[in-house]
Coordinates of C-alpha atoms in Angstrom, one line a residue:
M1 CA -29.6 -27.2 58.9
I2 CA -29.2 -25.7 55.4
W3 CA -32.0 -25.7 52.9
Y4 CA -29.8 -26.1 49.8
P5 CA -31.0 -24.6 46.5
Y6 CA -32.7 -26.7 43.8
T7 CA -32.4 -29.8 46.0
L8 CA -35.1 -32.3 46.6
Q9 CA -35.9 -32.4 50.4
Y10 CA -37.1 -36.0 50.1
E11 CA -34.0 -38.1 50.4
P12 CA -31.7 -35.3 49.5
E13 CA -28.1 -36.0 48.3
L14 CA -25.4 -35.2 50.9
P15 CA -23.6 -32.1 49.8
L16 CA -19.8 -32.2 49.2
Q17 CA -17.8 -30.2 51.7
I18 CA -15.5 -27.8 49.8
V19 CA -12.7 -26.2 51.8
R20 CA -10.7 -24.3 49.2
A21 CA -10.4 -23.5 45.5
E22 CA -7.8 -22.4 43.0
K23 CA -8.0 -21.8 39.3
E24 CA -10.4 -24.4 37.9
F25 CA -10.2 -26.7 40.9
L26 CA -12.3 -27.2 44.0
Y27 CA -10.9 -29.2 46.9
D28 CA -12.9 -31.1 49.5
E29 CA -12.1 -31.7 53.2
T30 CA -10.2 -34.9 52.4
G31 CA -8.0 -33.3 49.8
N32 CA -9.7 -34.6 46.7
S33 CA -9.8 -32.2 43.7
Y34 CA -12.7 -31.6 41.3
I35 CA -12.7 -29.6 38.1
D36 CA -15.3 -26.9 38.2
A37 CA -16.6 -27.4 34.7
I38 CA -19.5 -25.0 35.2
S39 CA -17.6 -22.2 36.9
S40 CA -19.8 -22.6 40.0
W41 CA -23.0 -21.6 38.2
W42 CA -21.1 -19.6 35.5
V43 CA -19.4 -17.0 37.7
S44 CA -15.7 -17.9 38.1
V45 CA -14.6 -16.7 34.7
H46 CA -11.0 -16.1 35.8
G47 CA -10.8 -19.3 37.8
H48 CA -11.2 -19.4 41.6
N49 CA -9.3 -17.1 44.0
H50 CA -7.5 -15.1 41.4
P51 CA -4.8 -13.3 43.3
K52 CA -5.6 -9.8 41.9
I53 CA -9.2 -10.0 42.8
V54 CA -8.4 -11.4 46.3
Q55 CA -5.9 -8.6 46.9
A56 CA -8.3 -5.9 45.7
M57 CA -10.8 -7.2 48.3
K58 CA -8.2 -7.3 51.1
D59 CA -7.0 -3.8 50.3
Q60 CA -10.6 -2.5 50.4
L61 CA -11.4 -4.2 53.7
D62 CA -8.4 -2.3 55.2
R63 CA -10.2 1.0 54.3
L64 CA -14.0 0.5 54.2
D65 CA -16.1 -2.5 54.7
H66 CA -19.5 -1.0 54.0
V67 CA -21.6 2.1 53.9
L68 CA -25.1 2.6 52.7
L69 CA -25.3 4.0 49.1
A70 CA -28.3 6.2 49.9
G71 CA -26.9 9.7 50.6
F72 CA -23.4 8.4 50.6
T73 CA -20.9 7.2 48.0
H74 CA -17.4 5.7 47.8
E75 CA -14.6 5.4 45.3
P76 CA -15.0 1.6 44.4
A77 CA -18.7 2.2 43.4
E78 CA -17.8 5.3 41.4
A79 CA -14.8 3.6 39.7
L80 CA -16.8 0.5 38.8
A81 CA -19.7 2.5 37.4
S82 CA -17.2 4.4 35.3
E83 CA -15.6 1.3 34.0
L84 CA -18.9 -0.4 33.2
L85 CA -20.1 2.7 31.2
K86 CA -16.8 2.6 29.4
I87 CA -16.8 -1.0 28.3
T88 CA -20.4 -0.7 27.2
E89 CA -19.1 2.0 24.8
G90 CA -21.2 4.9 26.0
L91 CA -24.5 3.2 25.3
F92 CA -25.7 3.5 28.9
H93 CA -26.0 6.5 31.2
R94 CA -26.6 5.3 34.8
V95 CA -25.6 2.2 36.9
V96 CA -28.1 0.8 39.5
Y97 CA -26.4 -1.5 42.0
S98 CA -27.9 -4.6 43.5
D99 CA -26.5 -8.0 44.6
N100 CA -27.8 -10.8 42.3
G101 CA -29.0 -11.5 38.8
S102 CA -32.7 -11.9 39.7
T103 CA -32.7 -8.6 41.3
A104 CA -30.9 -6.9 38.5
V105 CA -33.5 -8.1 36.1
E106 CA -36.3 -7.2 38.5
I107 CA -34.9 -3.7 38.5
M108 CA -35.0 -3.6 34.7
I109 CA -38.7 -4.6 34.8
K110 CA -39.6 -2.0 37.4
L111 CA -37.7 0.7 35.6
A112 CA -39.4 -0.1 32.3
Y113 CA -42.8 -0.1 33.9
Q114 CA -42.4 3.1 35.8
Y115 CA -40.8 4.8 32.8
F116 CA -44.0 4.7 30.9
Q117 CA -46.0 5.7 34.1
N118 CA -43.7 8.7 34.4
C119 CA -44.1 9.5 30.7
G120 CA -47.9 9.4 30.8
E121 CA -48.4 6.1 29.0
P122 CA -49.9 3.9 31.7
D123 CA -51.4 1.5 29.1
R124 CA -47.9 0.4 28.2
N125 CA -47.8 -2.5 30.7
I126 CA -47.3 -5.6 28.7
F127 CA -44.0 -7.5 28.8
I128 CA -43.1 -9.9 26.0
K129 CA -41.2 -13.0 26.9
W130 CA -40.3 -16.4 25.4
N131 CA -41.7 -19.7 26.7
T132 CA -38.4 -21.3 27.6
S133 CA -36.7 -18.2 29.1
Y134 CA -35.5 -18.0 32.7
H135 CA -34.6 -14.7 34.4
G136 CA -34.5 -15.6 38.1
D137 CA -36.6 -16.7 41.1
T138 CA -38.1 -13.4 42.3
I139 CA -41.8 -12.7 41.5
G140 CA -41.1 -10.3 38.7
T141 CA -38.4 -12.4 37.0
M142 CA -40.6 -15.5 37.3
S143 CA -43.4 -13.6 35.6
V144 CA -41.2 -12.8 32.6
G145 CA -39.8 -16.4 32.5
G146 CA -41.3 -19.3 30.7
D147 CA -43.5 -21.9 32.4
S148 CA -41.3 -24.3 34.2
I149 CA -40.8 -26.3 37.3
F150 CA -39.1 -23.2 38.8
N151 CA -42.2 -21.0 38.7
R152 CA -45.3 -23.2 38.0
V153 CA -46.4 -23.5 41.6
F154 CA -46.3 -19.7 41.9
A155 CA -48.5 -19.0 38.9
G156 CA -51.2 -17.3 41.0
L157 CA -48.7 -14.7 42.2
L158 CA -47.3 -13.7 38.8
F159 CA -48.3 -10.8 36.7
P160 CA -49.7 -11.4 33.2
T161 CA -47.3 -11.3 30.2
Q162 CA -47.4 -12.0 26.5
E163 CA -45.6 -15.3 25.8
F164 CA -44.2 -16.5 22.5
T165 CA -42.4 -19.6 21.3
S166 CA -38.7 -19.4 21.8
P167 CA -36.3 -19.4 18.9
N168 CA -34.2 -22.6 18.7
C169 CA -31.7 -22.9 15.9
S170 CA -30.9 -26.5 16.6
F171 CA -34.6 -27.6 16.6
C172 CA -36.5 -24.9 14.9
P173 CA -40.1 -24.7 16.1
L174 CA -41.1 -23.9 12.5
G175 CA -39.0 -26.6 10.9
K176 CA -36.6 -24.2 9.2
K177 CA -33.0 -24.9 8.4
P178 CA -30.2 -22.4 8.9
D179 CA -29.9 -21.7 5.2
S180 CA -33.6 -21.2 4.7
C181 CA -34.3 -19.3 8.0
K182 CA -35.5 -15.7 7.7
T183 CA -36.2 -15.4 11.5
E184 CA -39.8 -16.4 11.0
C185 CA -39.8 -17.4 14.6
V186 CA -40.4 -13.8 15.6
D187 CA -43.1 -13.0 13.1
A188 CA -45.8 -13.6 15.7
I189 CA -44.2 -10.9 17.9
E190 CA -44.3 -8.4 15.0
E191 CA -48.0 -9.3 14.5
F192 CA -48.7 -8.6 18.2
F193 CA -47.0 -5.2 18.0
Q194 CA -49.0 -4.4 14.9
K195 CA -52.3 -5.2 16.7
N196 CA -51.2 -3.5 20.0
P197 CA -48.9 -0.7 18.9
K198 CA -49.0 1.2 22.2
R199 CA -49.4 -1.5 24.8
V200 CA -46.0 -3.1 25.1
A201 CA -43.7 -1.8 27.7
G202 CA -40.8 -4.0 26.9
I203 CA -39.3 -7.2 25.5
V204 CA -37.3 -9.2 28.0
I205 CA -34.7 -11.5 26.5
E206 CA -31.6 -13.6 27.2
P207 CA -29.4 -12.7 24.2
L208 CA -28.1 -15.5 21.9
I209 CA -28.3 -18.3 24.6
L210 CA -31.3 -19.3 26.6
G211 CA -29.4 -20.6 29.6
T212 CA -31.4 -22.5 32.3
G213 CA -34.1 -23.2 29.7
G214 CA -31.6 -25.7 28.1
M215 CA -28.7 -23.8 26.7
I216 CA -30.7 -23.0 23.5
F217 CA -28.8 -21.1 20.9
Y218 CA -30.4 -18.7 18.4
K219 CA -29.3 -16.3 15.6
E220 CA -28.1 -12.7 16.0
E221 CA -30.7 -11.7 13.4
V222 CA -33.5 -12.5 15.9
L223 CA -32.2 -9.9 18.3
Q224 CA -31.8 -7.4 15.5
R225 CA -35.5 -7.9 14.5
L226 CA -36.6 -7.5 18.1
E227 CA -34.6 -4.3 18.4
R228 CA -36.3 -3.0 15.3
F229 CA -39.8 -3.8 16.7
S230 CA -39.0 -2.1 19.9
K231 CA -37.8 1.1 18.2
E232 CA -40.6 1.2 15.7
Y233 CA -43.4 0.8 18.3
G234 CA -41.8 2.8 21.1
A235 CA -41.2 -0.2 23.5
L236 CA -38.1 -0.9 25.5
L237 CA -35.5 -3.7 24.9
L238 CA -34.5 -5.3 28.2
V239 CA -31.4 -7.6 27.9
D240 CA -30.5 -10.1 30.5
E241 CA -26.7 -10.5 30.3
V242 CA -26.5 -12.2 33.7
F243 CA -25.1 -15.4 32.1
T244 CA -23.9 -14.2 28.7
G245 CA -22.0 -11.1 29.9
F246 CA -18.3 -10.8 30.4
G247 CA -17.1 -12.9 27.5
R248 CA -19.2 -16.0 27.8
T249 CA -20.5 -15.9 24.2
G250 CA -17.2 -14.8 22.7
S251 CA -17.7 -11.0 22.8
F252 CA -17.6 -8.9 25.9
F253 CA -21.4 -8.8 25.9
A254 CA -23.8 -10.8 23.7
Y255 CA -25.7 -7.7 22.7
Q256 CA -22.4 -6.3 21.2
R257 CA -21.9 -9.5 19.2
A258 CA -25.5 -9.1 17.8
K259 CA -24.8 -5.4 17.1
I260 CA -27.9 -4.1 18.9
K261 CA -28.5 -1.3 21.4
P262 CA -30.7 -2.2 24.4
D263 CA -32.4 0.3 26.6
L264 CA -31.6 -1.6 29.8
I265 CA -29.1 -4.4 30.6
A266 CA -28.7 -6.6 33.6
M267 CA -25.3 -8.0 34.7
A268 CA -24.2 -10.3 37.5
K269 CA -22.3 -13.7 37.7
G270 CA -19.0 -13.0 35.9
L271 CA -19.1 -9.4 37.0
S272 CA -17.0 -10.1 40.2
G273 CA -15.5 -13.3 38.8
G274 CA -17.4 -15.2 41.5
A275 CA -15.6 -13.5 44.4
A276 CA -18.5 -11.5 45.8
P277 CA -22.3 -11.1 45.3
I278 CA -22.9 -8.1 43.1
A279 CA -25.1 -7.1 40.2
V280 CA -25.9 -4.0 38.2
T281 CA -28.6 -2.7 35.9
L282 CA -27.5 -0.2 33.3
T283 CA -29.9 2.3 31.9
S284 CA -29.9 4.5 28.8
E285 CA -30.2 8.3 29.0
R286 CA -33.8 7.9 27.6
I287 CA -34.8 5.9 30.7
H288 CA -33.0 8.0 33.3
S289 CA -34.3 11.3 32.0
A290 CA -37.9 10.2 32.7
F291 CA -37.0 10.0 36.4
V292 CA -35.4 13.5 36.6
R293 CA -38.6 15.1 37.8
P294 CA -39.5 17.4 40.7
E295 CA -42.5 15.2 41.8
S296 CA -41.5 12.8 44.5
E297 CA -43.7 10.0 43.1
K298 CA -41.6 10.1 39.9
A299 CA -38.5 8.9 41.7
F300 CA -37.4 5.2 41.6
Y301 CA -37.8 3.9 45.1
H302 CA -35.7 0.7 45.1
G303 CA -32.7 -0.2 47.1
H304 CA -30.9 -2.9 49.1
T305 CA -28.9 -2.8 52.3
M306 CA -25.8 -4.1 50.6
T307 CA -26.2 -2.2 47.4
G308 CA -22.9 -1.1 46.0
N309 CA -20.9 -2.8 48.8
P310 CA -17.3 -1.4 48.6
V311 CA -15.6 -4.8 48.8
A312 CA -17.9 -6.3 46.1
C313 CA -17.3 -3.3 43.9
A314 CA -13.5 -3.6 44.4
A315 CA -13.7 -7.3 43.4
A316 CA -15.8 -6.5 40.3
L317 CA -13.5 -3.7 39.2
A318 CA -10.5 -6.0 39.5
S319 CA -12.4 -8.7 37.5
A320 CA -13.4 -6.3 34.7
K321 CA -9.8 -5.1 34.3
L322 CA -8.6 -8.7 34.2
M323 CA -10.7 -9.2 31.1
F324 CA -8.3 -6.9 29.3
E325 CA -5.1 -7.4 31.2
E326 CA -5.1 -11.1 30.7
N327 CA -6.7 -11.2 27.2
R328 CA -9.8 -13.2 28.3
L329 CA -11.6 -12.8 24.9
E330 CA -8.7 -14.3 23.1
Q331 CA -8.7 -17.2 25.6
V332 CA -12.4 -17.7 25.0
A333 CA -11.8 -17.9 21.2
Q334 CA -9.3 -20.6 21.8
L335 CA -11.5 -22.4 24.3
E336 CA -14.3 -22.3 21.7
E337 CA -12.2 -24.3 19.3
K338 CA -11.2 -26.8 21.9
L339 CA -14.8 -27.4 23.0
K340 CA -15.8 -27.9 19.4
D341 CA -13.0 -30.4 18.8
G342 CA -13.5 -32.4 22.1
L343 CA -17.2 -32.5 22.0
K344 CA -17.3 -33.5 18.3
K345 CA -15.2 -36.5 19.1
I346 CA -17.7 -37.6 21.7
Q347 CA -20.6 -37.0 19.4
N348 CA -18.9 -39.2 16.8
E349 CA -18.7 -42.0 19.3
F350 CA -22.3 -41.8 20.3
P351 CA -24.1 -40.8 17.0
T352 CA -27.6 -42.0 18.1
L353 CA -27.4 -40.9 21.7
I354 CA -26.3 -37.3 21.1
R355 CA -29.0 -35.5 19.2
D356 CA -27.2 -32.2 19.0
L357 CA -23.8 -30.6 19.6
R358 CA -23.5 -26.8 19.9
V359 CA -20.8 -24.5 21.0
M360 CA -20.7 -20.7 21.3
G361 CA -17.8 -19.0 23.0
A362 CA -17.1 -20.6 26.3
V363 CA -20.3 -22.7 26.2
G364 CA -20.3 -26.3 25.0
V365 CA -23.4 -28.4 24.8
L366 CA -24.3 -32.0 24.2
E367 CA -28.0 -32.7 24.1
L368 CA -28.9 -36.4 24.7
E369 CA -31.7 -38.2 22.9
V370 CA -33.7 -39.7 25.7
G371 CA -37.2 -39.8 24.2
Q372 CA -40.2 -38.4 26.2
Q373 CA -38.2 -38.1 29.4
S374 CA -36.3 -35.1 28.1
G375 CA -36.4 -31.8 29.9
Y376 CA -35.1 -30.4 33.2
T377 CA -36.7 -33.1 35.3
Y378 CA -35.2 -35.9 33.3
P379 CA -34.7 -38.7 35.9
G380 CA -31.2 -39.7 34.6
N381 CA -29.9 -36.3 35.5
R382 CA -29.1 -37.2 39.1
I383 CA -27.2 -40.3 37.9
L384 CA -25.2 -38.2 35.4
K385 CA -24.2 -35.7 38.1
K386 CA -23.1 -38.4 40.5
K387 CA -21.1 -40.2 37.8
F388 CA -19.3 -37.0 36.8
L389 CA -18.5 -36.2 40.4
E390 CA -17.0 -39.6 41.0
K391 CA -14.7 -38.9 38.1
G392 CA -13.6 -35.6 39.7
V393 CA -15.6 -33.3 37.5
V394 CA -18.4 -30.9 38.5
L395 CA -21.1 -30.9 35.9
R396 CA -24.8 -30.2 36.5
P397 CA -26.8 -31.2 33.3
L398 CA -30.0 -29.3 32.6
G399 CA -32.0 -32.5 32.4
N400 CA -30.8 -34.3 29.3
V401 CA -28.6 -31.3 28.3
I402 CA -24.9 -31.7 29.3
Y403 CA -23.2 -28.4 29.2
I404 CA -19.7 -27.1 29.9
T405 CA -19.1 -23.5 31.0
P406 CA -15.6 -23.6 32.4
P407 CA -13.4 -20.8 33.7
Y408 CA -11.8 -19.2 30.6
V409 CA -8.3 -20.0 32.1
I410 CA -9.0 -23.8 32.2
S411 CA -6.0 -25.9 31.3
D412 CA -5.9 -28.3 28.3
S413 CA -5.4 -31.2 30.7
S414 CA -8.5 -30.3 32.7
L415 CA -10.5 -30.0 29.5
D416 CA -9.3 -33.5 28.4
K417 CA -10.4 -34.8 31.8
I418 CA -13.8 -33.3 31.4
F419 CA -14.2 -34.9 27.9
K420 CA -13.0 -38.2 29.3
A421 CA -15.5 -38.1 32.2
I422 CA -18.3 -37.4 29.8
R423 CA -17.3 -40.2 27.5
E424 CA -16.9 -42.8 30.3
T425 CA -20.2 -41.8 31.9
L426 CA -22.1 -42.1 28.6
V427 CA -20.6 -45.6 28.2
E428 CA -21.5 -46.6 31.7
I429 CA -25.1 -45.3 31.6
Y430 CA -26.1 -45.6 28.0
S431 CA -24.1 -48.6 26.8
G432 CA -25.4 -49.9 23.5
K433 CA -27.3 -46.8 22.5

């Protein structure tokens, strides 16, 4: 009956029936428990069913379930917007509500494009992207994503963009080492700006970690150079914090860690702690001011039925407050060290199989050496997932990239079980390598 996402329809795997969840654990219909080592696609940063988030949603349901946000407003939406503008330290001016990460990025693209139309610069219509980036599955976000199995079949529907080779500090495309790197990986972007000084509308980036593209890490200095290019040539900097936001990289937002100031930012996933579908796009005053015009065609005509849903806003507000009340960033710092230690031990056991280990904040990665079969469609991926699940751990490798993105509150015993499951699985599948 259900067409499950990212699932082959030819001989599909039977889905696991989950009936409840608590902290880092999922429970199936027979009572078996599973450690959610990927926070259910990176959303459950506080663990599942956090009582304060659940209570906030229940309290809100007693008052107001939903009202359209066009011509109406409500306290949860106003309070959440105020909180988000506060934690982004006054950098942004307005909050646009939506309900998923793809849409939040789509709104960034549309705002950036219309901004230049409103400002009388229609020739600024080029968006710069990286070749391993991923921003979602809507037409606009696929257009600013790199070529992949996710969007290849839809190539004829996508608008043209300017693509550049992604930075990769583990496997530098230019063969540089960290001590010799001067961010030459973005020289080509600077050259493009020099040749097209008034054509670029925006640079669309995932800050510090390219998530679905393979959990690829890169230096803060790359973002700093891109910010400089955008300011020097009048383009906009669009930052996709759908994955990296709310503590995942070790700071509240990745752009703050890199000390840059984007013009637009998209947030979702950890925004509600996984309790409700909600996303936001934050805009700077520069962007918003271009839409404060008397002409009706200068307005931004974009909205969704469930935009700013009161229950989702209540969940997100409770989630944002928990980041401070329960010292989440401190927990992420401790988790980072535990991930480094646990994964390093595994790497030492499999020195030829593991080609790279990398950790940033609450993201731990082991990249396997599997030759020409590497990439998202690596055939061993299904076997890895099945083996992990048999050991009571939910992990969904990105091809040959095994990553851990657990709830920040995960216990040491659960972390140890994750490490053990990875170790045992590698022995079972790759014995002798």
